[in-house]
Structure formats: structure tokens, C-alpha cells
């Protein structure tokens, strides 16, 4: 049973470049979440989707960040242009509401380094 | 605004000792509480989820209790092993947005052989 899949696992890029992170949620899950984790700020929720529709993007730091979910099995988080302060580990998580469980399952993360 | 606190920030115990990890939250109107484990350089692994109507949840050597009235949850790990060394985080849904979890800063646990 595959968990949440993220790619790439590591990304090193230069300031100003576009970065695209990808996520495949667990099949059957109707919620998808993007988080960012840094030593300074801990885990921060950036945006989440329900049935492919963005519900809350109040955590997206600025217009350089955008996220899409074109279908139930794929989501992207894009940073354009990237800056060194975007360096962090980005996690994708998914959950389902059947049974009212709301348990979130996380992917392995993408470690982003912006030089 | 819901605030989640985990004390202590770090804990070191000898193998075989029971672990007790604390999580407190400021608003008792929670829907559920979830405990996670994070190994260095890895993602978060869900350990237990306690619904607001439950007082405890068990999985193997892990037992989590929930006392909403006092705003506390405790994660017990029996007979600790070196493999239990990790950071443990608790999280509760925020009051203003379903699905948005408010995380504690975590307790870093080291179990020495």
C-alpha cells in the first residue's frame, strides 16, 4: 500500500530559478496538504485542498508560491522565483474524512536548497 | 488562537525505561489530537489519533491519553528501545480552519542502550 509520494527528494537550485515540487496523495484521500519545515519556524501549513479545490492558502508566504491540484492523484507546489530563504523541507500530506478520522499521513518530504 | 506546547523539549532515558511525553493545548474544543514521530531527515509518521470523544488510544507499546478539560494529552511508550529515539510531535486541528493542524514544537527523545 503506497503512502504519499513526493518528488524530487532533494532539489538544489540557484536563486531566481523556478522550482516545482510534486506530490501524489494516498489513493482515496480527499484532502491534500502542503507544509514547510525549518529549524526556525517548525512546521507550517502552506495550503490545503479538499476534492482538488484550494480551501485555505493563508499560509502561502507570498505570490512567489503557487499550488495546484489538477486531479485527485497529483498536486504541485511551485516557487518562482526562488530565494535562499525558501530553503526548507517541504512535506505533502493527505487524509480522508470518511469515518470522521481526519488522520493525516505525510510523505517523505523534498529538501530544497536555494543557493 | 490554539497554542500547543510540548515539554520537555528533549529527553534522554536508558533502554527499558518507560517514556512519558506531554502535550498541552490552550483551547479544549478540539476535534481530535494526533501524535507523530519524526526521524532525522525523514517525514512524519502518524502514531495515534485520538478522537475528542475518546480518553485513550493504544497501539502496541504506545498508549495516548486525552483530557480535554485540562487541555492535555500524554503519550506513553512502554519499555523503551534505542529504535524509539526520534522527535515526537502532537498536533490538533485549529479552530478556524478544518484540516489545519497546529503542531507542538516536539520532544526530542534519545534512548541509550
XYZ file of N, CA and C in Angstrom:
684
model
N 0.847 -1.189 0.000
C 0.000 0.000 0.000
C 0.884 1.241 0.000
N 0.942 1.961 -1.116
C 1.837 3.098 -1.240
C 1.342 4.236 -0.367
N 2.297 4.920 0.258
C 1.961 6.093 1.028
C 1.972 7.314 0.135
N 2.115 8.470 0.738
C 2.219 9.715 -0.021
C 3.583 9.746 -0.715
N 3.560 10.061 -1.990
C 4.791 10.068 -2.769
C 5.153 11.499 -3.148
N 6.399 11.855 -2.913
C 6.865 13.199 -3.264
C 8.102 13.099 -4.161
N 8.198 14.050 -5.060
C 9.414 14.133 -5.883
C 9.704 15.588 -6.213
N 10.971 15.942 -6.403
C 12.126 15.107 -6.090
C 12.339 15.023 -4.579
N 13.231 14.188 -4.133
C 13.522 14.102 -2.715
C 14.483 15.209 -2.289
N 15.334 15.588 -3.201
C 16.275 16.681 -2.955
C 16.303 17.582 -4.186
N 16.410 18.878 -3.931
C 16.478 19.834 -5.029
C 17.440 20.938 -4.625
N 18.430 21.160 -5.464
C 19.367 22.268 -5.249
C 19.255 23.174 -6.460
N 19.007 24.431 -6.220
C 18.820 25.355 -7.321
C 19.449 26.701 -6.972
N 19.527 27.541 -7.945
C 20.093 28.869 -7.715
C 18.984 29.904 -7.592
N 19.277 30.909 -6.839
C 18.316 31.991 -6.619
C 17.777 32.501 -7.959
N 16.470 32.696 -7.997
C 15.845 33.199 -9.206
C 15.260 32.118 -10.101
N 15.652 30.877 -9.876
C 15.139 29.786 -10.702
C 13.751 29.351 -10.224
N 13.021 28.744 -11.128
C 11.714 28.187 -10.780
C 11.892 26.776 -10.221
N 11.140 26.488 -9.189
C 11.186 25.172 -8.561
C 9.782 24.587 -8.535
N 9.656 23.337 -8.909
C 8.359 22.661 -8.862
C 8.484 21.387 -8.050
N 7.674 21.296 -7.017
C 7.633 20.116 -6.166
C 6.347 19.364 -6.472
N 6.433 18.031 -6.413
C 5.298 17.209 -6.819
C 4.856 16.275 -5.714
N 3.572 15.963 -5.736
C 3.016 15.112 -4.692
C 1.906 14.232 -5.262
N 1.935 12.970 -4.870
C 0.841 12.051 -5.177
C 0.261 11.594 -3.850
N -0.987 11.951 -3.545
C -1.570 11.550 -2.260
C -1.943 10.077 -2.245
N -2.311 9.593 -1.087
C -2.788 8.226 -0.956
C -4.120 8.102 -1.688
N -4.263 7.044 -2.438
C -5.482 6.836 -3.205
C -6.711 6.813 -2.296
N -7.727 7.567 -2.681
C -8.956 7.606 -1.902
C -9.011 8.741 -0.886
N -7.891 9.393 -0.683
C -7.883 10.533 0.238
C -8.406 11.775 -0.477
N -9.222 12.564 0.239
C -9.832 13.724 -0.388
C -9.257 15.050 0.083
N -8.297 14.985 1.020
C -7.622 16.203 1.461
C -6.132 16.084 1.169
N -5.560 17.198 0.721
C -4.125 17.240 0.479
C -3.558 18.520 1.082
N -2.421 18.378 1.751
C -1.812 19.489 2.486
C -0.360 19.666 2.038
N 0.066 20.910 1.963
C 1.479 21.242 1.756
C 1.991 21.961 3.001
N 3.105 21.430 3.545
C 3.745 22.016 4.718
C 5.185 22.382 4.372
N 5.722 23.280 5.187
C 7.139 23.622 5.110
C 7.711 23.499 6.518
N 8.915 22.930 6.620
C 9.543 22.776 7.925
C 10.941 23.375 7.914
N 11.195 24.269 8.864
C 12.523 24.838 9.057
C 12.853 24.772 10.539
N 14.115 24.884 10.839
C 14.534 24.868 12.241
C 13.937 26.060 12.981
N 13.906 27.201 12.306
C 13.470 28.432 12.977
C 11.960 28.447 13.226
N 11.185 27.982 12.266
C 9.739 28.156 12.332
C 8.973 26.859 12.535
N 9.672 25.740 12.571
C 8.983 24.467 12.742
C 8.145 24.123 11.525
N 7.050 23.422 11.753
C 6.147 23.007 10.675
C 5.099 24.088 10.434
N 4.970 24.492 9.191
C 3.974 25.492 8.813
C 3.108 24.931 7.693
N 1.806 25.079 7.831
C 0.900 24.691 6.755
C 0.869 25.814 5.720
N 1.119 25.459 4.481
C 1.117 26.460 3.417
C -0.260 26.573 2.777
N -0.827 25.428 2.400
C -2.104 25.416 1.705
C -2.691 24.022 1.828
N -4.039 23.929 1.766
C -4.612 22.604 1.655
C -5.806 22.591 0.717
N -6.055 21.430 0.160
C -7.106 21.209 -0.835
C -8.102 20.181 -0.299
N -9.341 20.347 -0.726
C -10.364 19.340 -0.497
C -11.004 19.045 -1.842
N -11.004 17.783 -2.224
C -11.542 17.410 -3.539
C -10.979 18.300 -4.651
N -9.690 18.524 -4.608
C -8.921 19.246 -5.626
C -9.126 20.757 -5.578
N -9.921 21.249 -4.650
C -10.199 22.684 -4.568
C -9.405 23.288 -3.408
N -8.673 24.386 -3.634
C -7.947 25.006 -2.515
C -8.922 25.569 -1.491
N -8.705 25.208 -0.228
C -9.614 25.627 0.836
C -9.004 26.774 1.654
N -7.736 26.667 1.958
C -7.093 27.662 2.806
C -5.656 27.835 2.336
N -5.344 28.981 1.784
C -3.980 29.257 1.334
C -3.354 30.382 2.147
N -3.866 30.608 3.332
C -3.386 31.722 4.144
C -1.941 31.546 4.593
N -1.436 30.336 4.514
C -0.054 30.088 4.907
C 0.954 30.277 3.789
N 0.477 30.480 2.588
C 1.403 30.704 1.469
C 2.124 32.021 1.709
N 3.451 32.005 1.768
C 4.193 33.187 2.214
C 4.049 34.401 1.307
N 4.004 34.227 0.039
C 3.887 35.370 -0.860
C 3.540 34.868 -2.264
N 3.377 35.833 -3.158
C 2.919 35.485 -4.510
C 3.896 34.621 -5.290
N 5.082 34.497 -4.802
C 6.063 33.654 -5.499
C 5.674 32.173 -5.389
N 4.833 31.868 -4.420
C 4.401 30.492 -4.188
C 3.025 30.272 -4.814
N 2.886 29.137 -5.496
C 1.577 28.775 -6.021
C 1.438 27.260 -5.956
N 0.210 26.796 -5.800
C -0.046 25.365 -5.731
C -1.270 25.035 -6.563
N -1.201 23.856 -7.169
C -2.321 23.386 -7.982
C -2.604 21.927 -7.681
N -3.847 21.551 -7.937
C -4.211 20.137 -7.828
C -5.142 19.829 -9.000
N -4.589 19.490 -10.135
C -5.421 19.281 -11.334
C -6.310 18.055 -11.273
N -5.938 17.075 -10.443
C -6.788 15.891 -10.269
C -6.528 15.277 -8.904
N -7.281 14.260 -8.575
C -7.236 13.694 -7.219
C -5.929 12.994 -6.895
N -5.087 12.764 -7.890
C -3.877 11.993 -7.625
C -2.596 12.775 -7.859
N -2.705 14.108 -7.978
C -1.491 14.867 -8.277
C -1.627 16.321 -7.834
N -0.545 16.807 -7.230
C -0.503 18.221 -6.852
C 0.910 18.741 -7.037
N 1.022 20.034 -7.314
C 2.326 20.674 -7.434
C 2.380 21.910 -6.556
N 3.572 22.187 -6.071
C 3.867 23.427 -5.373
C 5.014 24.081 -6.139
N 4.771 25.297 -6.602
C 5.750 25.972 -7.435
C 6.250 27.229 -6.744
N 7.539 27.457 -6.848
C 8.140 28.681 -6.318
C 8.853 29.372 -7.483
N 8.435 30.584 -7.766
C 9.001 31.321 -8.891
C 8.942 32.817 -8.619
N 10.077 33.495 -8.494
C 11.448 32.971 -8.471
C 11.827 32.514 -7.071
N 12.701 31.564 -6.982
C 13.120 31.055 -5.678
C 14.147 31.984 -5.039
N 14.188 31.979 -3.712
C 15.126 32.785 -2.939
C 15.770 31.891 -1.879
N 16.967 32.275 -1.413
C 17.639 31.451 -0.398
C 16.781 31.181 0.840
N 15.934 32.123 1.229
C 15.106 31.923 2.420
C 14.005 30.901 2.208
N 13.838 30.427 0.985
C 12.869 29.353 0.721
C 13.462 27.985 1.041
N 14.739 27.928 1.345
C 15.375 26.650 1.670
C 14.699 26.043 2.891
N 14.240 24.813 2.753
C 13.463 24.153 3.801
C 13.157 22.735 3.329
N 12.495 21.986 4.182
C 11.932 20.704 3.765
C 10.441 20.911 3.558
N 9.965 20.528 2.400
C 8.555 20.684 2.050
C 7.886 19.315 2.094
N 6.822 19.242 2.883
C 6.096 17.989 3.028
C 4.713 18.113 2.400
N 4.294 17.006 1.838
C 2.929 16.857 1.386
C 2.275 15.816 2.294
N 1.022 16.024 2.619
C 0.286 15.076 3.453
C -1.111 14.915 2.881
N -1.749 13.791 3.186
C -3.126 13.609 2.746
C -3.944 12.954 3.843
N -5.250 13.122 3.753
C -6.155 12.495 4.712
C -7.506 12.290 4.042
N -8.346 11.534 4.698
C -9.697 11.355 4.197
C -10.667 11.576 5.343
N -11.875 11.993 5.007
C -12.833 12.343 6.040
C -13.829 11.231 6.309
N -13.775 10.153 5.587
C -14.731 9.072 5.832
C -14.517 8.528 7.229
N -15.596 8.382 7.973
C -15.474 7.928 9.343
C -15.053 9.029 10.283
N -14.878 10.218 9.752
C -14.511 11.359 10.588
C -13.126 11.277 11.178
N -12.263 10.458 10.590
C -10.957 10.243 11.202
C -10.040 11.448 11.079
N -9.898 11.999 9.910
C -9.049 13.158 9.682
C -7.587 12.904 9.984
N -7.164 11.646 10.015
C -5.763 11.360 10.294
C -4.923 11.736 9.087
N -3.855 12.496 9.323
C -3.010 12.941 8.229
C -1.791 12.031 8.092
N -1.475 11.716 6.837
C -0.326 10.889 6.518
C 0.635 11.706 5.666
N 1.889 11.715 6.077
C 2.886 12.564 5.439
C 3.764 11.796 4.455
N 4.207 12.507 3.435
C 5.209 11.988 2.535
C 6.604 12.169 3.113
N 7.618 11.693 2.402
C 8.994 11.757 2.915
C 9.612 13.146 2.834
N 8.992 14.041 2.083
C 9.493 15.402 2.006
C 10.433 15.639 0.847
N 10.537 16.906 0.463
C 11.529 17.364 -0.514
C 12.419 18.378 0.179
N 13.698 18.087 0.214
C 14.645 19.032 0.826
C 15.114 19.996 -0.248
N 14.716 21.257 -0.106
C 15.040 22.293 -1.087
C 16.155 23.179 -0.567
N 17.185 23.335 -1.381
C 18.274 24.260 -1.078
C 18.369 25.259 -2.216
N 18.235 26.540 -1.859
C 18.346 27.605 -2.855
C 19.632 28.376 -2.568
N 20.531 28.342 -3.523
C 21.852 28.971 -3.326
C 21.855 30.435 -3.742
N -6.662 31.887 19.714
C -5.839 31.074 18.840
C -5.304 29.875 19.624
N -5.440 28.692 19.018
C -4.978 27.462 19.669
C -3.463 27.460 19.728
N -2.923 27.163 20.893
C -1.476 27.013 21.048
C -1.195 25.635 21.625
N -0.176 24.986 21.085
C 0.184 23.644 21.502
C 1.614 23.664 22.036
N 1.785 23.109 23.218
C 3.085 23.138 23.888
C 3.511 21.730 24.258
N 4.784 21.430 24.029
C 5.324 20.142 24.420
C 6.531 20.363 25.326
N 6.432 19.795 26.496
C 7.504 19.897 27.479
C 7.790 18.502 28.019
N 9.087 18.065 28.104
C 10.265 18.877 27.806
C 10.577 18.906 26.313
N 11.511 19.752 25.924
C 11.920 19.816 24.530
C 12.811 18.637 24.169
N 13.497 18.095 25.164
C 14.384 16.960 24.936
C 14.368 16.059 26.155
N 14.606 14.770 25.894
C 14.511 13.771 26.950
C 15.467 12.629 26.621
N 16.237 12.198 27.612
C 17.134 11.069 27.410
C 16.872 10.037 28.500
N 16.643 8.794 28.093
C 16.343 7.740 29.053
C 17.138 6.490 28.702
N 17.418 5.644 29.695
C 18.090 4.372 29.399
C 17.082 3.378 28.826
N 17.585 2.496 28.016
C 16.738 1.468 27.410
C 15.971 0.705 28.473
N 14.703 0.424 28.185
C 13.873 -0.331 29.112
C 12.985 0.545 29.977
N 13.356 1.796 30.108
C 12.545 2.701 30.926
C 11.310 3.132 30.129
N 10.222 3.402 30.839
C 9.010 3.892 30.174
C 9.155 5.381 29.860
N 8.647 5.768 28.691
C 8.690 7.166 28.271
C 7.343 7.826 28.504
N 7.367 9.053 28.974
C 6.144 9.824 29.162
C 6.334 11.178 28.488
N 5.559 11.415 27.454
C 5.683 12.657 26.686
C 4.395 13.465 26.850
N 4.546 14.748 27.078
C 3.406 15.605 27.375
C 3.087 16.575 26.252
N 1.809 16.832 26.104
C 1.322 17.786 25.112
C 0.178 18.561 25.752
N 0.244 19.881 25.701
C -0.857 20.685 26.236
C -1.362 21.641 25.175
N -2.642 21.944 25.241
C -3.266 22.832 24.261
C -4.166 23.808 24.999
N -4.330 24.995 24.443
C -4.986 26.066 25.184
C -6.503 26.055 25.062
N -7.024 25.556 23.953
C -8.471 25.545 23.769
C -8.952 24.100 23.759
N -9.852 23.781 24.682
C -10.281 22.397 24.843
C -11.287 21.933 23.789
N -11.759 22.846 22.955
C -12.747 22.488 21.931
C -12.055 21.882 20.715
N -11.419 20.755 20.933
C -10.690 20.125 19.829
C -11.523 18.998 19.232
N -11.262 18.709 17.971
C -11.956 17.625 17.286
C -11.229 16.309 17.483
N -9.909 16.389 17.470
C -9.080 15.219 17.727
C -7.663 15.673 18.059
N -6.794 14.740 18.372
C -5.398 15.035 18.627
C -4.584 13.901 18.027
N -3.524 14.285 17.334
C -2.718 13.286 16.644
C -1.285 13.352 17.153
N -0.688 12.176 17.369
C 0.718 12.069 17.725
C 1.497 11.553 16.515
N 2.653 12.193 16.292
C 3.532 11.816 15.193
C 4.922 11.526 15.732
N 5.648 10.791 14.925
C 7.066 10.568 15.170
C 7.834 11.054 13.946
N 8.966 11.736 14.177
C 9.807 12.165 13.064
C 11.245 11.753 13.332
N 11.793 10.945 12.430
C 13.195 10.578 12.493
C 14.012 11.619 11.737
N 15.278 11.794 12.097
C 16.099 12.832 11.448
C 16.104 12.689 9.934
N 15.817 13.771 9.243
C 15.848 13.760 7.790
C 14.683 13.029 7.146
N 13.686 12.693 7.917
C 12.553 11.923 7.386
C 11.251 12.705 7.563
N 10.206 12.133 7.005
C 8.889 12.723 7.170
C 8.264 12.333 8.497
N 7.033 12.766 8.701
C 6.322 12.456 9.933
C 5.550 11.161 9.761
N 5.615 10.328 10.787
C 4.855 9.081 10.800
C 3.751 9.203 11.834
N 2.522 8.973 11.408
C 1.403 9.036 12.332
C 1.457 7.846 13.281
N 1.377 8.138 14.574
C 1.417 7.077 15.584
C 0.013 6.743 16.079
N -0.692 7.754 16.520
C -2.017 7.561 17.099
C -2.854 8.795 16.846
N -4.139 8.583 16.646
C -5.087 9.691 16.584
C -6.175 9.411 17.607
N -6.420 10.376 18.476
C -7.470 10.238 19.483
C -8.593 11.189 19.126
N -9.791 10.646 19.000
C -10.959 11.497 18.753
C -11.351 12.200 20.060
N -12.029 13.300 19.939
C -12.393 14.089 21.120
C -13.275 13.304 22.089
N -13.991 12.299 21.575
C -14.878 11.500 22.426
C -14.140 10.378 23.153
N -12.876 10.170 22.809
C -12.101 9.106 23.422
C -11.236 9.654 24.550
N -10.899 8.782 25.487
C -9.999 9.179 26.548
C -8.619 8.577 26.363
N -8.542 7.491 25.590
C -7.229 6.956 25.298
C -7.268 6.093 24.049
N -6.065 5.866 23.525
C -5.909 5.067 22.313
C -4.602 4.298 22.466
N -4.626 3.033 22.052
C -3.457 2.181 22.251
C -3.041 1.538 20.937
N -1.713 1.410 20.768
C -1.168 0.686 19.632
C 0.151 0.074 20.071
N 0.148 -1.224 20.303
C 1.365 -1.903 20.734
C 1.880 -1.359 22.052
N 3.126 -0.891 22.043
C 3.718 -0.344 23.267
C 3.304 1.110 23.504
N 2.557 1.679 22.604
C 2.158 3.079 22.708
C 0.747 3.213 23.265
N 0.610 4.171 24.163
C -0.702 4.498 24.701
C -0.788 6.009 24.815
N -1.841 6.583 24.263
C -2.033 8.020 24.361
C -3.328 8.299 25.098
N -3.278 9.208 26.034
C -4.466 9.616 26.764
C -4.824 11.043 26.399
N -6.089 11.374 26.591
C -6.571 12.717 26.280
C -7.486 13.192 27.389
N -7.175 14.361 27.928
C -8.027 15.013 28.922
C -8.336 16.399 28.382
N -9.490 16.505 27.718
C -9.833 17.786 27.092
C -10.027 18.893 28.116
N -10.634 18.566 29.230
C -10.961 19.601 30.218
C -9.714 20.290 30.751
N -8.634 19.539 30.857
C -7.394 20.150 31.339
C -6.466 20.543 30.199
N -6.865 20.240 28.973
C -6.058 20.614 27.814
C -4.754 19.849 27.734
N -4.821 18.544 27.994
C -3.584 17.769 27.987
C -3.746 16.415 27.311
N -2.659 15.987 26.710
C -2.540 14.629 26.207
C -1.171 14.108 26.606
N -1.120 12.823 26.886
C 0.141 12.192 27.262
C 0.358 10.961 26.402
N 1.557 10.839 25.875
C 1.951 9.659 25.109
C 2.888 8.825 25.971
N 2.500 7.579 26.224
C 3.320 6.655 26.985
C 3.925 5.627 26.028
N 5.215 5.417 26.163
C 5.874 4.365 25.394
C 6.501 3.411 26.408
N 5.996 2.195 26.411
C 6.459 1.217 27.401
C 7.763 0.567 26.957
N 8.602 0.270 27.963
C 9.840 -0.486 27.718
C 10.596 0.071 26.518
N 11.077 1.291 26.646
C 11.694 1.992 25.516
C 12.896 1.219 24.949
N 13.106 1.421 23.639
C 14.204 0.780 22.916
C 14.989 1.858 22.167
N 16.247 1.592 21.856
C 17.021 2.601 21.093
C 16.315 3.039 19.806
N 15.553 2.143 19.199
C 14.815 2.479 17.985
C 13.701 3.470 18.202
N 13.375 3.743 19.464
C 12.338 4.748 19.762
C 12.919 6.157 19.725
N 14.216 6.273 19.575
C 14.855 7.597 19.514
C 14.359 8.348 18.287
N 13.776 9.501 18.520
C 13.169 10.302 17.452
C 12.593 11.557 18.095
N 12.025 12.416 17.263
C 11.265 13.565 17.779
C 9.782 13.226 17.691
N 9.082 13.485 18.770
C 7.652 13.185 18.840
C 6.872 14.496 18.873
N 5.910 14.612 17.983
C 5.111 15.825 17.880
C 3.637 15.494 18.091
N 2.938 16.413 18.731
C 1.498 16.303 18.816
C 0.886 17.447 18.005
N -0.335 17.249 17.564
C -0.994 18.267 16.741
C -2.501 18.197 16.931
N -3.138 19.351 16.912
C -4.597 19.427 16.987
C -5.104 20.311 15.848
N -6.301 20.044 15.343
C -6.867 20.928 14.314
C -7.108 22.314 14.893
N -6.864 23.342 14.097
C -7.136 24.696 14.562
C -8.633 24.956 14.550
N -9.034 25.992 15.230
C -10.449 26.256 15.405
C -11.070 26.935 14.184
N -10.228 27.589 13.388
C -10.786 28.409 12.314
C -10.761 27.740 10.951
N -10.081 26.612 10.837
C -9.964 26.011 9.520
C -9.807 24.498 9.647
N -10.868 23.778 9.226
C -10.784 22.323 9.283
C -9.575 21.844 8.496
N -8.908 20.886 9.067
C -7.774 20.295 8.377
C -6.461 20.957 8.705
N -6.481 22.180 9.178
C -5.240 22.856 9.503
C -4.797 22.418 10.881
N -3.668 21.745 10.959
C -3.164 21.258 12.228
C -2.231 22.279 12.865
N -2.388 22.446 14.170
C -1.453 23.243 14.951
C -0.512 22.281 15.647
N 0.769 22.354 15.324
C 1.750 21.427 15.866
C 2.449 21.998 17.088
N 2.798 21.101 18.014
C 3.742 21.467 19.044
C 5.142 21.451 18.449
N 6.093 21.977 19.211
C 7.481 22.042 18.722
C 8.178 20.694 18.795
N 7.590 19.751 19.539
C 8.152 18.409 19.597
C 9.017 18.158 20.814
N 9.137 16.888 21.151
C 10.065 16.435 22.190
C 11.063 15.493 21.538
N 12.335 15.843 21.630
C 13.389 15.002 21.049
C 13.790 13.958 22.076
N 13.629 12.696 21.723
C 13.875 11.584 22.645
C 15.118 10.807 22.217
N 15.972 10.522 23.195
C 17.122 9.661 22.960
C 17.037 8.521 23.963
N 17.040 7.299 23.468
C 17.045 6.112 24.315
C 18.428 5.487 24.215
N 19.130 5.458 25.321
C 20.510 4.960 25.320
C 20.555 3.477 25.654
N 21.381 2.737 24.919
C 21.464 1.268 25.168
C 22.060 0.955 26.545
